[in-house]
Amino acid sequence: MSDPVYKLFEAVGTSEKSIEDAVQNALARAAKTVRNMYWFEVTETRGNIENGKVKRWQVTLKIGFSLEE
Amino acid sequence: MSDPVYKLFEAVGTSEKSIEDAVQNALARAAKTVRNMYWFEVTETRGNIENGKVKRWQVTLKIGFSLEE
Amino acid sequence: MSDPVYKLFEAVGTSEKSIEDAVQNALARAAKTVRNMYWFEVTETRGNIENGKVKRWQVTLKIGFSLEE
Amino acid sequence: MSDPVYKLFEAVGTSEKSIEDAVQNALARAAKTVRNMYWFEVTETRGNIENGKVKRWQVTLKIGFSLEE
Amino acid sequence: MSDPVYKLFEAVGTSEKSIEDAVQNALARAAKTVRNMYWFEVTETRGNIENGKVKRWQVTLKIGFSLEE
Amino acid sequence: MSDPVYKLFEAVGTSEKSIEDAVQNALARAAKTVRNMYWFEVTETRGNIENGKVKRWQVTLKIGFSLEE
Amino acid sequence: MSDPVYKLFEAVGTSEKSIEDAVQNALARAAKTVRNMYWFEVTETRGNIENGKVKRWQVTLKIGFSLEE
Amino acid sequence: MSDPVYKLFEAVGTSEKSIEDAVQNALARAAKTVRNMYWFEVTETRGNIENGKVKRWQVTLKIGFSLEE
Amino acid sequence: MSDPVYKLFEAVGTSEKSIEDAVQNALARAAKTVRNMYWFEVTETRGNIENGKVKRWQVTLKIGFSLEE
Amino acid sequence: MSDPVYKLFEAVGTSEKSIEDAVQNALARAAKTVRNMYWFEVTETRGNIENGKVKRWQVTLKIGFSLEE
Amino acid sequence: MSDPVYKLFEAVGTSEKSIEDAVQNALARAAKTVRNMYWFEVTETRGNIENGKVKRWQVTLKIGFSLEE
Amino acid sequence: MSDPVYKLFEAVGTSEKSIEDAVQNALARAAKTVRNMYWFEVTETRGNIENGKVKRWQVTLKIGFSLEE
């Protein structure tokens, strides 16, 4: 059996609710086209502001998935 | 119409509840004196500890607002 | 009275619920053997993925505690 | 309406003229296959040298585009 | 005569033309309210994209000015 | 002739033998679907441990390839 | 009682004597207009040179102060 | 079953042979007193020089191990 | 003779006098329980403020010591 | 034929016109004493300010050149 | 006896064989003109690719040597 | 008159007394062979330890000097 190889890509999930929800949204969208996603790392947490409140959380992720042989 | 210019400042919001709440507290306080805040970026997430639990979340933000002409 | 000295260590807390819960889990476990923990800093937020969803949040902390004389 | 999700990729544009032109070249080439590009960030500015002069500017960009639902 | 003290602030200048022009715009706007600006450092170069072209350069600066006694 | 444009992607190669072998494995796997790869940069070197020994080296690379016109 | 919020700003203190003195000079000057300063962090230590000696230490600080309600 | 918690520590392994061997030496020594080590990350690769040759590789690792309940 | 292995830990020394004194305080306290400390690196220099003056320097160190066989 | 070895050095080019011109000035000056320069990387972009305008761009470069055998 | 002073320079060693060999090549070449080299630190590991394989490892080093009085 | 160009180099000064003294020692030694040094930046502060005390401060500097035409 050969040695596993993984690929990484970056995505930005957004949510009006929470940081965790923004991450879940990014993964849910990515899962439509990418299989075998195994781990992620948060690389940036941002948001835009409306009326002095967070309007939308924007969380950047690095996501790793395995390449099938 | 001239090119927009923005200014950035750093603030630390705190909360006993959550990271998101600490961010909202920083924005709410800043909104009392700063208008036209558009975006923020989380640059540090810290907290102090009491009895082996998070006592208070301390979240540092960079906040951007537009300068009026 | 002499000058206080602190020590820092790194731990990774995990949780299926939230980033905040992962931090609390790390502190709760550390509190079993370390006294006088005063502050922490989040240095990494990661997670593993199952079925296109966050399975478990993994949050790395630097935790500071005071050394008794 | 669901929460927008974005994807990021890195590209290197080159130009014999200027940093700005190298960025435009990277975007023009990427636009042939990627729709809905919204923003970029310069992450590296390099170049190669010939006869003690910049021969070609090489500018690395992170480019964000929205994923359609 | 006492030792000089400086203060730093961050601003984002924008321009449809070039990176240099975005910097000049930030300085021109800041000069309306800040005196004695002496130096700056570019800390980020970004932009937004329209039709596969740079629509507007966004350059973040740290700007130093001296505090009068 | 137009100005060359390159694209970058990140991959993780693994090997039970060495860091170099992990890099070669990542490139060999990527070469099945990507043409014109020209250079790489190691961005992370990690591994997992079994019985107090490195079980498998995990090396993260940024790989650059040219986009054909 | 509401959650405390803090603001951060950057200043450069200078001194012909020492790094510590440059920090004290920055704080002394800032204290003329800012109340409730609580902590600082050194982010850069530089200096200019005259006749092969440090002429003046230049120390950049991030200073935190609490915003009153 | 409760959520796993891990601890991290840093060690420097050395070897006259190779980077990989320096890592193995650090793990072998650490395994004498630490159980359940799961992963490591190389954070620095240095060495000392004798007669214009590498005398000894010095590789700094962050090593993670699980805390038993 | 086997290859030397070192361990690193982080500590924060404090002092009302100077940065150097804060470092010495951290080392003096650590020396009560750690033998064979060989080198340190300053990773952060902070302090708290009282009446517009440095009240106490807080210097974070990484300290390396050799593990006996 | 032996393996090529390169050396790197840092220089600061300045110009009243543009970032690109500051880079060219640094290279032109370096070319008077260094042969075989092949590539550069911009590591800092700064400038000084006069009357609310950029007086002079200051661009720091890392420049690589090959060592002849 | 006076206090030792060291100087640092950066070099890139290359090799078709391994990372270690690239480092040795850089040191061997540097030793032709620099005496008293004591230590190095790897700051970058890159390579170029040919036919989906590493053609040549390129390892950047910071090398320290002592200045004689 | 042409645009000034500067060169940077790194040196490590050492001292048994203080950080400031280590910097002065590096500059004094460098001044024997380099003219027109204008500024420096501290990039690392380290030291070695003997009997639980700082034996010798080791301070790394980047030093800038102007190249004469």
PDB file of N, CA and C in Angstrom, chain E residues 7-68:
ATOM      1  N   LYS E   7       3.975  58.767  17.836  1.00  0.00           N
ATOM      2  CA  LYS E   7       2.819  57.901  17.897  1.00  0.00           C
ATOM      3  C   LYS E   7       2.596  57.289  16.518  1.00  0.00           C
ATOM      4  N   LEU E   8       2.053  56.076  16.496  1.00  0.00           N
ATOM      5  CA  LEU E   8       1.778  55.383  15.245  1.00  0.00           C
ATOM      6  C   LEU E   8       0.290  55.155  15.100  1.00  0.00           C
ATOM      7  N   PHE E   9      -0.212  55.243  13.866  1.00  0.00           N
ATOM      8  CA  PHE E   9      -1.595  54.805  13.627  1.00  0.00           C
ATOM      9  C   PHE E   9      -1.654  54.102  12.278  1.00  0.00           C
ATOM     10  N   GLU E  10      -2.698  53.315  12.074  1.00  0.00           N
ATOM     11  CA  GLU E  10      -2.848  52.582  10.825  1.00  0.00           C
ATOM     12  C   GLU E  10      -3.984  53.176  10.004  1.00  0.00           C
ATOM     13  N   ALA E  11      -3.745  53.275   8.696  1.00  0.00           N
ATOM     14  CA  ALA E  11      -4.769  53.762   7.780  1.00  0.00           C
ATOM     15  C   ALA E  11      -4.725  52.936   6.503  1.00  0.00           C
ATOM     16  N   VAL E  12      -5.843  52.910   5.786  1.00  0.00           N
ATOM     17  CA  VAL E  12      -5.921  52.218   4.502  1.00  0.00           C
ATOM     18  C   VAL E  12      -6.233  53.242   3.428  1.00  0.00           C
ATOM     19  N   GLY E  13      -5.288  53.445   2.518  1.00  0.00           N
ATOM     20  CA  GLY E  13      -5.551  54.315   1.382  1.00  0.00           C
ATOM     21  C   GLY E  13      -6.000  53.483   0.192  1.00  0.00           C
ATOM     22  N   THR E  14      -6.838  54.074  -0.651  1.00  0.00           N
ATOM     23  CA  THR E  14      -7.303  53.328  -1.829  1.00  0.00           C
ATOM     24  C   THR E  14      -7.134  54.168  -3.080  1.00  0.00           C
ATOM     25  N   SER E  15      -7.035  53.461  -4.205  1.00  0.00           N
ATOM     26  CA  SER E  15      -6.886  54.160  -5.478  1.00  0.00           C
ATOM     27  C   SER E  15      -7.235  53.212  -6.619  1.00  0.00           C
ATOM     28  N   GLU E  16      -7.782  53.748  -7.677  1.00  0.00           N
ATOM     29  CA  GLU E  16      -8.012  52.920  -8.861  1.00  0.00           C
ATOM     30  C   GLU E  16      -6.771  52.860  -9.740  1.00  0.00           C
ATOM     31  N   LYS E  17      -5.757  53.686  -9.417  1.00  0.00           N
ATOM     32  CA  LYS E  17      -4.590  53.795 -10.302  1.00  0.00           C
ATOM     33  C   LYS E  17      -3.412  52.893  -9.937  1.00  0.00           C
ATOM     34  N   SER E  18      -2.896  53.046  -8.707  1.00  0.00           N
ATOM     35  CA  SER E  18      -1.658  52.331  -8.387  1.00  0.00           C
ATOM     36  C   SER E  18      -1.484  52.233  -6.879  1.00  0.00           C
ATOM     37  N   ILE E  19      -0.528  51.391  -6.495  1.00  0.00           N
ATOM     38  CA  ILE E  19      -0.187  51.253  -5.074  1.00  0.00           C
ATOM     39  C   ILE E  19       0.332  52.576  -4.535  1.00  0.00           C
ATOM     40  N   GLU E  20       1.190  53.221  -5.283  1.00  0.00           N
ATOM     41  CA  GLU E  20       1.754  54.495  -4.828  1.00  0.00           C
ATOM     42  C   GLU E  20       0.653  55.538  -4.618  1.00  0.00           C
ATOM     43  N   ASP E  21      -0.304  55.573  -5.532  1.00  0.00           N
ATOM     44  CA  ASP E  21      -1.378  56.549  -5.418  1.00  0.00           C
ATOM     45  C   ASP E  21      -2.258  56.271  -4.191  1.00  0.00           C
ATOM     46  N   ALA E  22      -2.460  55.008  -3.881  1.00  0.00           N
ATOM     47  CA  ALA E  22      -3.242  54.671  -2.687  1.00  0.00           C
ATOM     48  C   ALA E  22      -2.547  55.173  -1.420  1.00  0.00           C
ATOM     49  N   VAL E  23      -1.217  55.044  -1.410  1.00  0.00           N
ATOM     50  CA  VAL E  23      -0.459  55.540  -0.257  1.00  0.00           C
ATOM     51  C   VAL E  23      -0.585  57.066  -0.160  1.00  0.00           C
ATOM     52  N   GLN E  24      -0.415  57.729  -1.276  1.00  0.00           N
ATOM     53  CA  GLN E  24      -0.530  59.199  -1.266  1.00  0.00           C
ATOM     54  C   GLN E  24      -1.921  59.637  -0.795  1.00  0.00           C
ATOM     55  N   ASN E  25      -2.952  58.929  -1.221  1.00  0.00           N
ATOM     56  CA  ASN E  25      -4.300  59.285  -0.784  1.00  0.00           C
ATOM     57  C   ASN E  25      -4.484  59.144   0.724  1.00  0.00           C
ATOM     58  N   ALA E  26      -3.908  58.084   1.288  1.00  0.00           N
ATOM     59  CA  ALA E  26      -4.005  57.910   2.741  1.00  0.00           C
ATOM     60  C   ALA E  26      -3.308  59.050   3.472  1.00  0.00           C
ATOM     61  N   LEU E  27      -2.128  59.410   2.971  1.00  0.00           N
ATOM     62  CA  LEU E  27      -1.370  60.487   3.624  1.00  0.00           C
ATOM     63  C   LEU E  27      -2.082  61.830   3.483  1.00  0.00           C
ATOM     64  N   ALA E  28      -2.609  62.089   2.285  1.00  0.00           N
ATOM     65  CA  ALA E  28      -3.288  63.366   2.055  1.00  0.00           C
ATOM     66  C   ALA E  28      -4.481  63.530   2.999  1.00  0.00           C
ATOM     67  N   ARG E  29      -5.240  62.436   3.164  1.00  0.00           N
ATOM     68  CA  ARG E  29      -6.405  62.506   4.056  1.00  0.00           C
ATOM     69  C   ARG E  29      -5.979  62.660   5.514  1.00  0.00           C
ATOM     70  N   ALA E  30      -4.942  61.913   5.917  1.00  0.00           N
ATOM     71  CA  ALA E  30      -4.481  61.979   7.303  1.00  0.00           C
ATOM     72  C   ALA E  30      -3.915  63.357   7.630  1.00  0.00           C
ATOM     73  N   ALA E  31      -3.291  63.987   6.626  1.00  0.00           N
ATOM     74  CA  ALA E  31      -2.647  65.279   6.863  1.00  0.00           C
ATOM     75  C   ALA E  31      -3.647  66.376   7.215  1.00  0.00           C
ATOM     76  N   LYS E  32      -4.931  66.121   6.957  1.00  0.00           N
ATOM     77  CA  LYS E  32      -5.946  67.126   7.313  1.00  0.00           C
ATOM     78  C   LYS E  32      -6.084  67.279   8.823  1.00  0.00           C
ATOM     79  N   THR E  33      -5.765  66.204   9.574  1.00  0.00           N
ATOM     80  CA  THR E  33      -5.948  66.276  11.026  1.00  0.00           C
ATOM     81  C   THR E  33      -4.685  65.960  11.826  1.00  0.00           C
ATOM     82  N   VAL E  34      -3.664  65.413  11.178  1.00  0.00           N
ATOM     83  CA  VAL E  34      -2.450  65.040  11.915  1.00  0.00           C
ATOM     84  C   VAL E  34      -1.272  65.854  11.410  1.00  0.00           C
ATOM     85  N   ARG E  35      -0.560  66.471  12.324  1.00  0.00           N
ATOM     86  CA  ARG E  35       0.632  67.215  11.926  1.00  0.00           C
ATOM     87  C   ARG E  35       1.893  66.404  12.205  1.00  0.00           C
ATOM     88  N   ASN E  36       2.961  66.783  11.586  1.00  0.00           N
ATOM     89  CA  ASN E  36       4.269  66.209  11.907  1.00  0.00           C
ATOM     90  C   ASN E  36       4.381  64.716  11.611  1.00  0.00           C
ATOM     91  N   MET E  37       3.733  64.274  10.542  1.00  0.00           N
ATOM     92  CA  MET E  37       3.921  62.894  10.113  1.00  0.00           C
ATOM     93  C   MET E  37       5.301  62.755   9.487  1.00  0.00           C
ATOM     94  N   TYR E  38       6.062  61.734   9.902  1.00  0.00           N
ATOM     95  CA  TYR E  38       7.450  61.609   9.448  1.00  0.00           C
ATOM     96  C   TYR E  38       7.734  60.396   8.590  1.00  0.00           C
ATOM     97  N   TRP E  39       7.078  59.262   8.873  1.00  0.00           N
ATOM     98  CA  TRP E  39       7.412  58.057   8.107  1.00  0.00           C
ATOM     99  C   TRP E  39       6.216  57.116   8.073  1.00  0.00           C
ATOM    100  N   PHE E  40       6.244  56.179   7.165  1.00  0.00           N
ATOM    101  CA  PHE E  40       5.201  55.154   7.090  1.00  0.00           C
ATOM    102  C   PHE E  40       5.835  53.829   6.707  1.00  0.00           C
ATOM    103  N   GLU E  41       5.069  52.779   6.936  1.00  0.00           N
ATOM    104  CA  GLU E  41       5.471  51.434   6.514  1.00  0.00           C
ATOM    105  C   GLU E  41       4.244  50.761   5.920  1.00  0.00           C
ATOM    106  N   VAL E  42       4.377  50.159   4.740  1.00  0.00           N
ATOM    107  CA  VAL E  42       3.274  49.418   4.137  1.00  0.00           C
ATOM    108  C   VAL E  42       3.155  48.075   4.844  1.00  0.00           C
ATOM    109  N   THR E  43       1.971  47.771   5.398  1.00  0.00           N
ATOM    110  CA  THR E  43       1.821  46.497   6.103  1.00  0.00           C
ATOM    111  C   THR E  43       0.920  45.499   5.362  1.00  0.00           C
ATOM    112  N   GLU E  44       0.183  45.966   4.384  1.00  0.00           N
ATOM    113  CA  GLU E  44      -0.670  45.068   3.612  1.00  0.00           C
ATOM    114  C   GLU E  44      -1.019  45.707   2.278  1.00  0.00           C
ATOM    115  N   THR E  45      -1.033  44.891   1.211  1.00  0.00           N
ATOM    116  CA  THR E  45      -1.464  45.387  -0.094  1.00  0.00           C
ATOM    117  C   THR E  45      -2.556  44.461  -0.598  1.00  0.00           C
ATOM    118  N   ARG E  46      -3.747  44.994  -0.720  1.00  0.00           N
ATOM    119  CA  ARG E  46      -4.905  44.222  -1.162  1.00  0.00           C
ATOM    120  C   ARG E  46      -5.640  44.985  -2.253  1.00  0.00           C
ATOM    121  N   GLY E  47      -6.718  44.405  -2.734  1.00  0.00           N
ATOM    122  CA  GLY E  47      -7.546  45.130  -3.683  1.00  0.00           C
ATOM    123  C   GLY E  47      -8.833  44.373  -3.920  1.00  0.00           C
ATOM    124  N   ASN E  48      -9.808  45.043  -4.496  1.00  0.00           N
ATOM    125  CA  ASN E  48     -11.002  44.301  -4.916  1.00  0.00           C
ATOM    126  C   ASN E  48     -11.016  44.192  -6.432  1.00  0.00           C
ATOM    127  N   ILE E  49     -11.782  43.212  -6.931  1.00  0.00           N
ATOM    128  CA  ILE E  49     -11.717  42.812  -8.337  1.00  0.00           C
ATOM    129  C   ILE E  49     -13.082  43.006  -8.981  1.00  0.00           C
ATOM    130  N   GLU E  50     -13.058  43.542 -10.186  1.00  0.00           N
ATOM    131  CA  GLU E  50     -14.297  43.681 -10.950  1.00  0.00           C
ATOM    132  C   GLU E  50     -14.014  43.278 -12.384  1.00  0.00           C
ATOM    133  N   ASN E  51     -14.773  42.351 -12.929  1.00  0.00           N
ATOM    134  CA  ASN E  51     -14.555  41.882 -14.299  1.00  0.00           C
ATOM    135  C   ASN E  51     -13.127  41.412 -14.544  1.00  0.00           C
ATOM    136  N   GLY E  52     -12.578  40.711 -13.570  1.00  0.00           N
ATOM    137  CA  GLY E  52     -11.247  40.141 -13.753  1.00  0.00           C
ATOM    138  C   GLY E  52     -10.126  41.157 -13.768  1.00  0.00           C
ATOM    139  N   LYS E  53     -10.411  42.364 -13.226  1.00  0.00           N
ATOM    140  CA  LYS E  53      -9.371  43.402 -13.165  1.00  0.00           C
ATOM    141  C   LYS E  53      -9.363  44.012 -11.760  1.00  0.00           C
ATOM    142  N   VAL E  54      -8.214  44.575 -11.387  1.00  0.00           N
ATOM    143  CA  VAL E  54      -8.170  45.329 -10.135  1.00  0.00           C
ATOM    144  C   VAL E  54      -9.100  46.519 -10.270  1.00  0.00           C
ATOM    145  N   LYS E  55     -10.075  46.593  -9.388  1.00  0.00           N
ATOM    146  CA  LYS E  55     -10.969  47.735  -9.399  1.00  0.00           C
ATOM    147  C   LYS E  55     -10.375  48.856  -8.537  1.00  0.00           C
ATOM    148  N   ARG E  56      -9.801  48.479  -7.390  1.00  0.00           N
ATOM    149  CA  ARG E  56      -9.315  49.492  -6.460  1.00  0.00           C
ATOM    150  C   ARG E  56      -8.235  48.886  -5.570  1.00  0.00           C
ATOM    151  N   TRP E  57      -7.075  49.506  -5.564  1.00  0.00           N
ATOM    152  CA  TRP E  57      -5.984  49.097  -4.677  1.00  0.00           C
ATOM    153  C   TRP E  57      -6.285  49.563  -3.264  1.00  0.00           C
ATOM    154  N   GLN E  58      -5.996  48.690  -2.293  1.00  0.00           N
ATOM    155  CA  GLN E  58      -6.209  49.020  -0.872  1.00  0.00           C
ATOM    156  C   GLN E  58      -4.901  48.755  -0.131  1.00  0.00           C
ATOM    157  N   VAL E  59      -4.247  49.807   0.302  1.00  0.00           N
ATOM    158  CA  VAL E  59      -2.922  49.669   0.900  1.00  0.00           C
ATOM    159  C   VAL E  59      -2.962  50.126   2.354  1.00  0.00           C
ATOM    160  N   THR E  60      -2.585  49.215   3.249  1.00  0.00           N
ATOM    161  CA  THR E  60      -2.578  49.538   4.678  1.00  0.00           C
ATOM    162  C   THR E  60      -1.208  50.048   5.093  1.00  0.00           C
ATOM    163  N   LEU E  61      -1.200  51.148   5.822  1.00  0.00           N
ATOM    164  CA  LEU E  61       0.030  51.811   6.253  1.00  0.00           C
ATOM    165  C   LEU E  61       0.067  51.954   7.764  1.00  0.00           C
ATOM    166  N   LYS E  62       1.260  51.844   8.327  1.00  0.00           N
ATOM    167  CA  LYS E  62       1.492  52.362   9.667  1.00  0.00           C
ATOM    168  C   LYS E  62       2.188  53.694   9.500  1.00  0.00           C
ATOM    169  N   ILE E  63       1.653  54.745  10.112  1.00  0.00           N
ATOM    170  CA  ILE E  63       2.181  56.097   9.927  1.00  0.00           C
ATOM    171  C   ILE E  63       2.656  56.632  11.269  1.00  0.00           C
ATOM    172  N   GLY E  64       3.884  57.176  11.287  1.00  0.00           N
ATOM    173  CA  GLY E  64       4.436  57.713  12.524  1.00  0.00           C
ATOM    174  C   GLY E  64       4.471  59.232  12.514  1.00  0.00           C
ATOM    175  N   PHE E  65       4.072  59.841  13.628  1.00  0.00           N
ATOM    176  CA  PHE E  65       4.168  61.304  13.728  1.00  0.00           C
ATOM    177  C   PHE E  65       4.693  61.668  15.111  1.00  0.00           C
ATOM    178  N   SER E  66       5.331  62.819  15.230  1.00  0.00           N
ATOM    179  CA  SER E  66       5.922  63.196  16.515  1.00  0.00           C
ATOM    180  C   SER E  66       4.890  63.906  17.382  1.00  0.00           C
ATOM    181  N   LEU E  67       4.950  63.623  18.653  1.00  0.00           N
ATOM    182  CA  LEU E  67       4.092  64.306  19.621  1.00  0.00           C
ATOM    183  C   LEU E  67       4.821  65.554  20.094  1.00  0.00           C
ATOM    184  N   GLU E  68       4.157  66.680  19.991  1.00  0.00           N
ATOM    185  CA  GLU E  68       4.796  67.902  20.479  1.00  0.00           C
ATOM    186  C   GLU E  68       4.765  67.918  21.997  1.00  0.00           C
TER     187      GLU E  68
END
